[in-house]
CSV table of C-alpha atoms and ligand atoms in Angstrom, one decimal:
chain,number,residue,atom,x,y,z
A,30,MET,CA,-0.3,-0.2,0.2
A,31,LYS,CA,1.3,3.5,-0.5
A,32,PRO,CA,2.0,5.5,2.1
A,33,ASN,CA,-1.4,8.4,2.5
A,34,LEU,CA,0.5,11.8,3.0
A,35,LEU,CA,-1.5,14.9,3.9
A,36,ILE,CA,-0.4,18.5,3.1
A,37,VAL,CA,-1.8,21.1,5.1
A,38,GLU,CA,-0.8,24.5,3.1
A,39,ASP,CA,-2.5,28.2,2.7
A,40,ASP,CA,-0.2,29.2,-0.1
A,41,GLU,CA,-2.1,27.5,-3.0
A,42,SER,CA,1.8,27.7,-5.1
A,43,MET,CA,3.7,26.0,-2.1
A,44,LEU,CA,1.3,23.6,-1.6
A,45,PHE,CA,0.8,22.5,-5.5
A,46,THR,CA,4.6,22.4,-5.4
A,47,LEU,CA,5.1,19.9,-2.7
A,48,GLN,CA,1.6,17.9,-4.0
A,49,ASP,CA,3.3,17.5,-7.2
A,50,VAL,CA,6.8,16.2,-5.7
A,51,PHE,CA,5.4,13.5,-3.7
A,52,GLN,CA,2.6,12.1,-6.2
A,53,ASN,CA,5.9,12.0,-8.6
A,54,GLU,CA,7.1,9.8,-5.4
A,55,GLY,CA,4.0,7.5,-5.9
A,56,LYS,CA,2.7,9.0,-2.8
A,57,ASN,CA,-1.0,9.2,-2.6
A,58,VAL,CA,-1.2,13.1,-1.3
A,59,ALA,CA,-4.6,14.6,0.0
A,60,TYR,CA,-4.4,18.5,0.9
A,61,ALA,CA,-6.5,21.4,2.7
A,62,LEU,CA,-5.9,24.9,2.2
A,63,ASP,CA,-7.6,25.7,5.8
A,64,GLY,CA,-7.7,24.2,9.0
A,65,LYS,CA,-11.3,23.2,8.2
A,66,SER,CA,-10.8,21.0,5.2
A,67,ALA,CA,-7.8,20.1,6.7
A,68,MET,CA,-9.8,17.9,9.6
A,69,GLU,CA,-12.5,16.8,6.7
A,70,GLU,CA,-9.6,15.2,4.9
A,71,PHE,CA,-7.6,14.4,7.6
A,72,PHE,CA,-10.6,11.5,8.7
A,73,LYS,CA,-11.5,10.8,5.3
A,74,ASN,CA,-7.7,9.9,4.0
A,75,GLU,CA,-6.3,8.8,7.5
A,76,PRO,CA,-2.7,9.9,6.5
A,77,ASP,CA,0.0,7.9,7.9
A,78,LEU,CA,2.1,11.9,7.2
A,79,VAL,CA,0.8,15.0,7.8
A,80,LEU,CA,2.8,18.2,6.6
A,81,LEU,CA,0.9,21.2,8.5
A,82,ASP,CA,1.4,24.9,7.9
A,83,ILE,CA,1.6,26.8,11.5
A,84,ARG,CA,-0.1,29.6,10.2
A,85,LEU,CA,-3.6,29.1,8.7
A,86,PRO,CA,-5.9,31.7,7.6
A,87,ASP,CA,-9.3,30.2,10.2
A,88,THR,CA,-6.8,28.5,12.3
A,89,ASN,CA,-3.7,27.6,14.3
A,90,GLY,CA,-2.1,24.6,13.0
A,91,LEU,CA,-0.4,23.8,16.2
A,92,SER,CA,-4.4,23.4,17.5
A,93,LEU,CA,-5.2,21.1,14.5
A,94,LEU,CA,-1.7,19.1,15.7
A,95,LYS,CA,-3.3,18.4,19.0
A,96,ARG,CA,-6.7,17.4,17.4
A,97,MET,CA,-5.1,15.0,14.7
A,98,LYS,CA,-2.7,13.3,17.7
A,99,GLU,CA,-5.9,12.8,19.8
A,100,ALA,CA,-8.0,11.1,17.0
A,101,ASP,CA,-4.4,9.1,16.1
A,102,PRO,CA,-1.9,9.3,18.8
A,103,GLU,CA,0.7,7.5,16.7
A,104,LEU,CA,0.2,9.7,13.5
A,105,LEU,CA,3.6,11.8,11.9
A,106,VAL,CA,3.5,15.2,11.9
A,107,ILE,CA,6.0,17.5,10.4
A,108,VAL,CA,5.5,21.2,10.6
A,109,MET,CA,6.5,23.9,8.7
A,110,THR,CA,7.4,27.5,10.2
A,111,ALA,CA,8.5,30.8,9.3
A,112,TYR,CA,11.4,31.1,10.0
A,113,PRO,CA,11.6,33.7,13.3
A,114,GLU,CA,9.2,31.1,14.7
A,115,VAL,CA,11.4,29.2,17.0
A,116,GLN,CA,9.5,28.9,19.9
A,117,THR,CA,6.2,28.0,17.8
A,118,ALA,CA,8.2,25.0,16.4
A,119,ILE,CA,8.9,24.2,19.9
A,120,GLN,CA,5.8,24.0,21.1
A,121,ALA,CA,4.8,21.8,18.2
A,122,MET,CA,7.6,19.4,19.0
A,123,LYS,CA,6.3,19.1,22.8
A,124,SER,CA,2.4,19.1,21.2
A,125,GLY,CA,4.1,15.7,19.5
A,126,ALA,CA,4.6,16.9,16.0
A,127,TYR,CA,7.8,14.5,14.8
A,128,ASP,CA,10.2,17.2,13.3
A,129,TYR,CA,10.1,20.4,11.9
A,130,ILE,CA,11.2,22.5,8.7
A,131,ASN,CA,11.7,25.9,8.7
A,132,LYS,CA,10.3,28.2,5.6
A,133,PRO,CA,11.4,28.8,3.1
A,134,PHE,CA,13.2,25.3,2.8
A,135,GLU,CA,14.9,23.7,-0.4
A,136,LEU,CA,12.6,20.9,-1.5
A,137,ASP,CA,15.1,18.3,-1.1
A,138,GLU,CA,15.4,19.0,2.7
A,139,MET,CA,11.5,18.8,2.7
A,140,ARG,CA,12.5,15.4,0.8
A,141,LEU,CA,14.8,14.3,3.1
A,142,VAL,CA,12.7,14.9,6.4
A,143,VAL,CA,9.5,13.4,4.9
A,144,GLN,CA,11.6,10.2,3.9
A,145,LYS,CA,13.0,9.6,7.5
A,146,ALA,CA,9.5,10.2,8.8
A,147,LEU,CA,7.9,7.4,7.1
A,148,GLU,CA,10.9,5.2,7.4
A,149,THR,CA,10.1,5.8,11.0
A,150,TYR,CA,6.6,4.9,10.6
A,151,HIS,CA,7.5,1.1,8.7
A,152,LEU,CA,9.7,0.4,11.9
A,153,LYS,CA,6.7,1.5,14.4
A,154,ASP,CA,4.7,-0.6,12.1
A,155,GLU,CA,7.6,-3.6,12.0
A,156,VAL,CA,7.6,-3.4,15.8
A,157,LYS,CA,4.1,-3.7,16.7
A,158,ARG,CA,4.1,-6.5,14.7
A,159,LEU,CA,7.3,-8.6,15.3
A,160,ARG,CA,6.0,-7.6,19.1
A,161,ARG,CA,2.9,-9.6,18.0
A,162,GLN,CA,4.9,-12.2,16.6
A,163,GLU,CA,6.8,-12.5,19.5
A,164,GLU,CA,3.4,-13.3,21.6
A,165,THR,CA,2.5,-16.1,19.5
A,166,THR,CA,5.2,-17.4,18.1
A,167,THR,CA,6.5,-20.8,19.7
A,168,SER,CA,10.3,-22.0,19.3
A,169,PRO,CA,12.0,-23.6,18.0
A,170,LYS,CA,11.7,-22.4,14.2
A,171,LYS,CA,12.9,-25.8,12.7
A,172,ILE,CA,11.3,-28.9,12.2
A,173,LEU,CA,13.2,-31.5,14.0
A,174,GLY,CA,12.8,-35.5,12.5
A,175,GLN,CA,14.5,-38.0,10.4
A,176,SER,CA,11.1,-39.9,9.9
A,177,PRO,CA,9.8,-40.2,6.4
A,178,ALA,CA,6.5,-38.9,7.4
A,179,THR,CA,8.7,-35.6,8.4
A,180,GLU,CA,10.8,-35.7,5.5
A,181,GLN,CA,7.8,-35.8,2.9
A,182,LEU,CA,6.7,-32.9,5.4
A,183,ILE,CA,9.5,-30.9,5.0
A,184,LYS,CA,9.5,-31.5,1.2
A,185,LEU,CA,6.0,-30.4,1.4
A,186,ILE,CA,6.8,-27.6,2.8
A,187,GLN,CA,9.2,-26.1,0.9
A,188,MET,CA,7.4,-26.5,-2.7
A,189,VAL,CA,4.4,-24.6,-0.9
A,190,ALA,CA,7.2,-21.7,0.5
A,191,GLU,CA,7.6,-21.2,-3.4
A,192,ALA,CA,4.5,-20.4,-4.6
A,193,PRO,CA,3.5,-17.3,-2.6
A,194,ARG,CA,0.5,-16.4,-3.5
A,195,THR,CA,-1.6,-20.1,-2.8
A,196,PRO,CA,-3.5,-20.1,0.3
A,197,VAL,CA,-2.4,-23.4,2.6
A,198,LEU,CA,-4.8,-25.3,4.8
A,199,LEU,CA,-2.5,-27.3,7.5
A,200,SER,CA,-5.0,-29.9,9.0
A,201,GLY,CA,-3.6,-32.4,12.1
A,202,GLU,CA,-4.3,-33.4,15.4
A,203,SER,CA,-3.6,-31.0,18.3
A,204,GLY,CA,0.1,-30.7,18.7
A,205,THR,CA,1.0,-31.4,15.6
A,206,GLY,CA,3.1,-28.4,14.9
A,207,LYS,CA,0.6,-26.6,12.1
A,208,GLU,CA,1.8,-22.8,13.7
A,209,LEU,CA,5.9,-24.7,13.4
A,210,ALA,CA,4.9,-25.3,9.7
A,211,ALA,CA,3.4,-21.7,9.6
A,212,ASN,CA,6.4,-20.2,10.4
A,213,ALA,CA,8.2,-22.3,8.1
A,214,ILE,CA,6.4,-21.4,5.4
A,215,HIS,CA,6.2,-17.8,5.8
A,216,HIS,CA,10.0,-17.5,6.6
A,217,HIS,CA,11.0,-19.3,3.8
A,218,SER,CA,8.8,-17.4,1.2
A,219,ALA,CA,9.6,-14.8,-0.6
A,220,ARG,CA,7.3,-12.5,1.7
A,221,ALA,CA,9.7,-13.4,4.3
A,222,LYS,CA,10.3,-10.0,5.0
A,223,SER,CA,7.5,-8.4,5.6
A,224,ALA,CA,4.9,-9.9,8.1
A,225,LEU,CA,3.7,-12.6,9.5
A,226,VAL,CA,0.2,-11.9,11.4
A,227,LYS,CA,-1.3,-14.7,13.6
A,228,VAL,CA,-4.9,-15.0,14.9
A,229,ASN,CA,-6.5,-17.6,16.5
A,230,CYS,CA,-10.1,-17.8,15.2
A,231,SER,CA,-12.0,-19.1,18.4
A,232,ALA,CA,-10.3,-16.6,20.3
A,233,LEU,CA,-12.4,-13.9,19.5
A,234,PRO,CA,-16.4,-13.5,19.3
A,235,GLU,CA,-17.3,-13.1,15.8
A,236,HIS,CA,-17.9,-9.0,16.0
A,237,LEU,CA,-14.6,-8.7,17.4
A,238,LEU,CA,-12.6,-11.1,15.1
A,239,GLU,CA,-14.7,-9.3,12.2
A,240,ASP,CA,-13.0,-6.5,13.5
A,241,GLU,CA,-9.3,-7.5,13.9
A,242,LEU,CA,-9.3,-9.1,10.4
A,243,PHE,CA,-11.2,-5.7,8.6
A,244,GLY,CA,-10.3,-3.0,10.9
A,245,HIS,CA,-12.9,-0.5,11.2
A,246,GLU,CA,-13.4,3.1,10.1
A,247,ARG,CA,-14.0,6.1,12.8
A,248,GLY,CA,-17.7,6.0,14.1
A,249,ALA,CA,-18.0,2.2,12.6
A,250,PHE,CA,-19.6,1.7,16.3
A,251,THR,CA,-20.0,3.4,19.3
A,252,ASP,CA,-16.6,3.0,20.8
A,253,ALA,CA,-14.7,3.4,17.1
A,254,LYS,CA,-13.7,6.8,18.5
A,255,GLU,CA,-10.7,6.0,15.8
A,256,ALA,CA,-10.3,4.3,12.9
A,257,LYS,CA,-8.4,0.8,12.9
A,258,LYS,CA,-6.4,-0.8,10.8
A,259,GLY,CA,-7.1,-4.7,10.8
A,260,LEU,CA,-4.4,-7.4,10.2
A,261,PHE,CA,-5.1,-7.7,6.7
A,262,GLU,CA,-3.4,-4.4,6.6
A,263,MET,CA,-1.1,-5.1,8.6
A,264,ALA,CA,-0.2,-8.7,6.7
A,265,ASP,CA,0.7,-6.7,3.2
A,266,GLY,CA,2.5,-8.1,1.0
A,267,GLY,CA,3.0,-10.8,4.5
A,268,THR,CA,1.2,-14.1,6.0
A,269,LEU,CA,-1.9,-13.9,7.6
A,270,PHE,CA,-2.3,-17.3,9.6
A,271,LEU,CA,-5.8,-18.0,10.7
A,272,ASP,CA,-5.4,-20.8,13.6
A,273,GLU,CA,-8.8,-22.6,14.2
A,274,ILE,CA,-10.4,-22.0,11.0
A,275,GLY,CA,-13.3,-24.5,11.8
A,276,GLU,CA,-14.4,-22.1,14.7
A,277,MET,CA,-14.6,-18.8,11.5
A,278,SER,CA,-18.4,-17.8,12.0
A,279,SER,CA,-20.6,-18.5,9.1
A,280,THR,CA,-20.7,-14.6,8.3
A,281,LEU,CA,-17.1,-14.1,8.1
A,282,GLN,CA,-16.3,-17.2,6.1
A,283,PRO,CA,-17.8,-16.0,2.8
A,284,LYS,CA,-15.9,-12.6,3.5
A,285,LEU,CA,-12.9,-14.8,3.7
A,286,LEU,CA,-13.6,-16.4,0.8
A,287,ARG,CA,-13.8,-13.8,-1.9
A,288,ILE,CA,-10.9,-12.2,-0.3
A,289,LEU,CA,-8.9,-15.5,-1.4
A,290,GLU,CA,-10.5,-15.0,-4.5
A,291,GLY,CA,-8.4,-11.5,-5.0
A,292,GLU,CA,-11.6,-8.9,-4.6
A,293,PRO,CA,-11.2,-6.2,-2.3
A,294,PHE,CA,-12.3,-6.0,1.0
A,295,ARG,CA,-14.1,-2.6,3.3
A,296,ARG,CA,-13.5,-1.5,6.6
A,297,VAL,CA,-16.4,-2.2,9.3
A,298,GLY,CA,-18.5,0.9,9.0
A,299,GLY,CA,-16.5,2.1,5.6
A,300,SER,CA,-17.2,2.6,1.8
A,301,ARG,CA,-13.6,2.3,1.0
A,302,GLU,CA,-12.1,-0.2,-1.1
A,303,ILE,CA,-8.6,-1.8,0.6
A,304,GLN,CA,-6.6,-4.5,-1.8
A,305,THR,CA,-4.1,-6.3,0.3
A,306,ASP,CA,-1.7,-8.8,-0.9
A,307,VAL,CA,-1.7,-11.2,1.6
A,308,ARG,CA,-1.2,-15.0,1.7
A,309,ILE,CA,-3.4,-17.2,4.0
A,310,ILE,CA,-2.5,-20.5,5.5
A,311,ALA,CA,-5.0,-21.7,7.7
A,312,ALA,CA,-4.3,-24.3,10.3
A,313,THR,CA,-7.3,-26.4,11.7
A,314,ASN,CA,-7.7,-29.8,13.3
A,315,ARG,CA,-11.1,-30.6,13.0
A,316,ASP,CA,-12.2,-32.8,10.2
A,317,LEU,CA,-13.8,-30.0,7.7
A,318,TYR,CA,-14.7,-32.1,5.6
A,319,GLY,CA,-17.5,-33.8,7.8
A,320,MET,CA,-18.5,-30.3,9.2
A,321,VAL,CA,-19.4,-29.6,5.4
A,322,GLY,CA,-21.7,-32.1,5.2
A,323,LYS,CA,-23.4,-31.1,8.7
A,324,GLY,CA,-23.6,-27.5,7.0
A,325,GLU,CA,-21.3,-26.0,9.9
A,326,PHE,CA,-18.1,-25.4,7.3
A,327,ARG,CA,-18.8,-23.7,4.0
A,328,ALA,CA,-18.2,-26.1,0.8
A,329,ASP,CA,-16.4,-23.2,-1.6
A,330,LEU,CA,-14.3,-21.5,1.3
A,331,TYR,CA,-13.1,-25.5,1.9
A,332,TYR,CA,-12.8,-26.6,-1.5
A,333,ARG,CA,-11.1,-23.4,-2.0
A,334,LEU,CA,-8.7,-23.9,0.6
A,335,LYS,CA,-7.9,-27.4,0.3
A,336,VAL,CA,-6.7,-26.9,-3.0
A,337,MET,CA,-2.9,-27.2,-1.1
A,338,GLU,CA,-3.9,-29.1,1.9
A,339,ILE,CA,-1.0,-30.4,4.2
A,340,LYS,CA,-2.0,-32.8,6.5
A,341,MET,CA,0.0,-32.7,9.6
A,342,PRO,CA,1.6,-36.5,10.4
A,343,SER,CA,0.6,-37.0,13.8
A,344,LEU,CA,3.4,-38.6,16.2
A,345,ARG,CA,2.2,-42.0,15.8
A,346,GLU,CA,3.2,-41.7,12.3
A,347,ARG,CA,6.3,-40.8,13.0
A,348,ARG,CA,7.3,-43.0,15.9
A,349,ASP,CA,11.0,-42.5,14.6
A,350,ASP,CA,11.4,-39.2,15.5
A,351,ILE,CA,10.5,-40.0,18.9
A,352,PRO,CA,14.1,-39.8,20.2
A,353,MET,CA,15.1,-37.2,18.7
A,354,LEU,CA,12.6,-34.6,19.9
A,355,VAL,CA,13.3,-36.1,23.2
A,356,ASN,CA,17.1,-34.9,23.7
A,357,HIS,CA,15.8,-32.1,21.7
A,358,PHE,CA,13.4,-30.6,24.5
A,359,ILE,CA,15.9,-32.2,27.0
A,360,GLN,CA,18.4,-29.8,26.1
A,361,VAL,CA,15.8,-26.9,25.5
A,362,HIS,CA,14.2,-27.4,28.8
A,363,SER,CA,17.7,-27.6,30.3
A,364,ARG,CA,19.2,-24.7,29.4
A,365,GLU,CA,16.4,-22.5,30.3
A,366,MET,CA,17.2,-24.2,34.1
A,367,GLY,CA,21.2,-23.8,33.5
A,368,LYS,CA,21.4,-27.5,34.5
A,369,PRO,CA,24.1,-29.7,32.3
A,370,ALA,CA,21.2,-31.4,29.6
A,371,LYS,CA,21.2,-35.2,30.5
A,372,GLU,CA,20.5,-38.4,28.7
A,373,VAL,CA,17.4,-40.9,29.2
A,374,THR,CA,17.9,-44.2,30.7
A,375,PRO,CA,17.3,-46.8,27.9
A,376,GLU,CA,14.3,-47.8,30.0
A,377,ALA,CA,13.0,-44.7,30.3
A,378,LEU,CA,13.2,-44.1,26.5
A,379,GLN,CA,11.2,-46.7,26.0
A,380,LEU,CA,8.4,-46.3,27.7
A,381,LEU,CA,8.7,-42.6,25.4
A,382,THR,CA,8.8,-44.4,22.5
A,383,ASP,CA,6.1,-46.1,23.0
A,384,TYR,CA,3.2,-44.1,24.4
A,385,PRO,CA,1.1,-43.1,21.7
A,386,TRP,CA,1.3,-39.3,22.8
A,387,PRO,CA,-2.2,-38.0,22.2
A,388,GLY,CA,-1.5,-34.8,22.5
A,389,ASN,CA,1.9,-35.0,20.1
A,390,ILE,CA,4.9,-33.0,20.1
A,391,ARG,CA,3.5,-30.5,22.7
A,392,GLU,CA,2.9,-33.6,24.8
A,393,VAL,CA,6.5,-34.9,23.8
A,394,ARG,CA,7.8,-31.3,24.9
A,395,ASN,CA,5.7,-30.9,28.5
A,396,VAL,CA,6.1,-34.3,29.5
A,397,MET,CA,10.4,-33.5,28.6
A,398,GLU,CA,10.0,-30.1,30.7
A,399,ARG,CA,8.7,-31.8,34.0
A,400,ALA,CA,10.7,-34.7,33.6
A,401,VAL,CA,14.0,-32.6,33.2
A,402,ILE,CA,12.9,-30.8,36.7
A,403,LEU,CA,12.0,-33.6,38.3
A,404,ALA,CA,15.9,-35.5,37.0
A,405,ASN,CA,17.2,-32.5,39.0
A,406,GLY,CA,20.7,-32.7,36.6
A,407,GLN,CA,20.6,-36.7,37.0
A,408,PRO,CA,19.6,-38.7,33.6
A,409,ILE,CA,15.8,-38.8,33.4
A,410,GLN,CA,14.6,-42.2,34.6
A,411,LYS,CA,10.8,-43.8,34.4
A,412,LYS,CA,10.3,-42.4,38.0
A,413,ASP,CA,10.4,-39.1,35.9
A,414,LEU,CA,8.0,-39.6,33.9
A,415,PRO,CA,3.9,-39.2,34.1
A,416,LEU,CA,2.2,-42.0,35.2
A,417,GLU,CA,0.1,-42.0,31.9
A,418,LEU,CA,2.8,-43.5,30.0
A,419,CYS,CA,3.7,-46.0,32.8
A,420,ARG,CA,-0.1,-46.6,32.4
A,421,ALA,CA,0.1,-46.9,29.0
A,422,ALA,CA,2.8,-49.7,29.3
A,423,VAL,CA,1.2,-51.7,31.5
A,424,ASP,CA,-2.0,-51.5,28.9
A,425,GLU,CA,-0.2,-52.7,26.6
A,426,HIS,CA,1.1,-55.2,28.9
A,427,PHE,CA,-2.3,-56.7,29.2
A,428,LYS,CA,-3.2,-56.1,26.1
A,429,GLU,CA,-0.3,-58.9,24.5
A,430,ARG,CA,-1.9,-61.2,27.3
A,431,GLY,CA,-5.4,-60.9,26.0
A,432,ALA,CA,-6.6,-59.9,29.3
A,433,MET,CA,-9.3,-56.9,29.2
A,434,MET,CA,-8.2,-54.0,31.2
A,435,PRO,CA,-10.9,-52.3,33.1
A,436,LEU,CA,-11.0,-48.5,32.3
A,437,ASP,CA,-10.6,-45.7,35.0
A,438,LEU,CA,-8.7,-48.1,37.3
A,439,SER,CA,-7.4,-46.3,40.7
A,440,LEU,CA,-3.4,-46.0,41.0
A,441,GLU,CA,-3.9,-48.9,43.3
A,442,ASP,CA,-6.0,-51.1,41.6
A,443,LEU,CA,-3.1,-50.5,38.4
A,444,GLU,CA,-0.5,-51.2,41.5
A,445,ARG,CA,-2.3,-54.6,42.0
A,446,GLN,CA,-3.3,-55.5,38.7
A,447,TYR,CA,0.7,-55.0,37.8
A,448,ILE,CA,2.3,-56.8,40.9
A,449,LEU,CA,0.0,-60.0,40.4
A,450,SER,CA,0.3,-60.2,36.6
A,451,THR,CA,4.3,-60.0,37.1
A,452,VAL,CA,3.7,-62.9,40.4
A,453,LYS,CA,1.8,-65.3,37.6
A,454,ARG,CA,4.3,-64.4,34.3
A,455,THR,CA,7.2,-65.2,37.4
A,456,ASN,CA,5.8,-68.6,38.0
A,457,GLY,CA,4.8,-67.2,41.4
A,458,ASN,CA,8.8,-66.9,41.8
A,459,LYS,CA,8.2,-64.2,44.2
A,460,THR,CA,12.4,-63.1,44.5
A,461,LEU,CA,12.1,-62.6,40.9
A,462,ALA,CA,9.0,-61.2,40.5
A,463,ALA,CA,10.3,-58.2,43.1
A,464,LYS,CA,13.0,-58.0,41.0
A,465,LYS,CA,11.4,-56.6,38.4
A,466,LEU,CA,9.6,-54.6,39.6
A,467,GLY,CA,11.8,-52.6,41.6
A,468,ILE,CA,10.5,-53.3,45.1
A,469,SER,CA,11.7,-55.9,48.0
A,470,ARG,CA,10.8,-59.3,48.2
A,471,SER,CA,9.4,-58.0,52.1
A,472,THR,CA,7.5,-55.3,50.3
A,473,LEU,CA,5.8,-57.7,47.8
A,474,ILE,CA,5.0,-60.0,50.3
A,475,GLU,CA,3.3,-58.6,52.5
A,476,LYS,CA,1.4,-56.4,49.2
A,477,LEU,CA,0.4,-60.2,48.4
A,478,LYS,CA,-0.8,-61.3,51.7
A,479,ARG,CA,-3.3,-57.5,51.5
A,480,TYR,CA,-4.8,-58.3,48.4
A,481,ASN,CA,-5.3,-61.8,49.7
A,482,LYS,CA,-7.0,-60.1,52.7
A,483,GLN,CA,-9.2,-57.9,50.1
A,484,ASN,CA,-10.1,-61.1,48.3
A,485,ILE,CA,-11.5,-63.0,51.5
A,486,GLN,CA,-13.5,-59.9,52.7
B,28,ATP,N1,8.7,-31.4,14.4
B,28,ATP,C1,8.7,-30.4,15.1
B,28,ATP,N2,10.2,-30.1,15.4
B,28,ATP,C2,10.3,-29.2,16.7
B,28,ATP,N3,9.7,-28.8,17.6
B,28,ATP,C3,8.2,-29.2,17.0
B,28,ATP,C4,8.1,-29.7,16.0
B,28,ATP,N4,6.3,-30.1,15.7
B,28,ATP,C5,6.0,-29.5,17.0
B,28,ATP,N5,7.0,-28.6,18.1
B,28,ATP,C6,6.6,-28.3,18.9
B,28,ATP,O1,5.5,-29.0,19.6
B,28,ATP,C7,4.6,-27.4,20.2
B,28,ATP,C8,3.3,-27.7,19.2
B,28,ATP,O2,3.4,-27.3,17.7
B,28,ATP,P1,2.9,-26.2,17.1
B,28,ATP,O3,2.2,-25.3,18.1
B,28,ATP,O4,3.0,-25.9,16.1
B,28,ATP,O5,1.8,-27.1,17.2
B,28,ATP,P2,-0.2,-27.2,16.4
B,28,ATP,O6,-0.7,-28.0,15.3
B,28,ATP,O7,-0.3,-25.7,16.5
B,28,ATP,O8,-1.1,-27.1,18.0
B,28,ATP,P3,-2.7,-27.1,18.3
B,28,ATP,O9,-3.6,-27.9,17.1
B,28,ATP,O10,-2.9,-27.4,19.5
B,28,ATP,O11,-2.5,-25.4,18.2
B,28,ATP,C9,5.7,-26.3,19.6
B,28,ATP,O12,6.1,-26.0,20.9
B,28,ATP,C10,6.8,-26.6,18.8
B,28,ATP,O13,7.6,-25.9,18.6
B,29,MG,MG1,-1.6,-23.8,17.0
């Protein structure tokens, strides 16, 4: 988008010279010859930068400056003053002007001041964008894994990155790395230098999401005291990541479809058509196709997004990656805690590789964070892993032997079943069973006695 300039100057020849100069540089230029029309143009055009003369026929430029800064605190204003008015220039700076220039000035001097101001403006935008990104980005940036499924995923991401206009749909279970993939696509594409803006469609009620995405004009609703840019405008030239697209309301879905088809949009309460160049990456952990069948998601939008769908494999489909991910997260969390990174014991690694990981890679990260804390600088052992993992192993053990495993076992029940099955497996050899269970023989005997009593009761 071109930067918008507003020139407020009552000297017509000066005004039109400036207008010429900046229009030739490709900027959108609006102008006003007095204070009243200056405010009208200001609200109509929402300039990024205002060149403001101090002496105007109907008002003082300083009071205009204050009103404009009130409406848009981030507005950049360059004040033009006649030479003897140093005092005014100082006052203008105090009221929030970005810079001032003394009349008469060379056009080159003016060009330079404007250029500097616009650079500041873009930097501010960039800082805002980075902050936003920092809040939502998950580290690390690299997609780890060497399993065939992951290798194929990485290849696909590279291919998609190279087609910088194609919308992308990332589907897959929770924690499979959809957001990480979106980051990778953006950063490997020709759009990398522009913004990657993220929004979660389930985090906001419909009207707020619409306001976030498309922005609003001043006065669009009661609280809209200032106009606001939407995320589509903030992401211009870059990428917009729409997380949990399945939660987008049925009124917003057609609006998104129109944008995907290259049409311009309007801010809420606005009439101006805005065209942006944004690549959409949508993500979902829901079955969109099923939702289409139930009338919960628009078929046309689904088919538009589906053109480039990347199905994120679950961790169960890339078990070979588990050891690498485990070690990676041990390193990450050890570093965070200022502890040396240690290995996992072979038994613990066995449990980790056997576990079905319903929460996928995010679950690995969480489990390893906890384990690093519990291990307290020592190698990670079974005892540092959460019970679910051991329980899953027991489940597996019973399944292998064709035994039924009732759901919702208490910890005590689980322990009893496990102990009894181990004793059975060792043909009643209590010494061997105790050894396998990692408890003393006397503890085992005591426990068996208790179970016997319970059975009799
Ligand atoms: N292949 C990978 N290599 C390294 N880290 C990964 C990988 N995949 C995912 N992660 C990490 O796992 C965590 C979860 O990933 P991410 O947030 O991208 O998942 P998601 O699919 O968006 O999940 P959800 O649907 O719950 O939002 C993040 O910390 C991410 O960095
Ligand atoms: Mg996510």
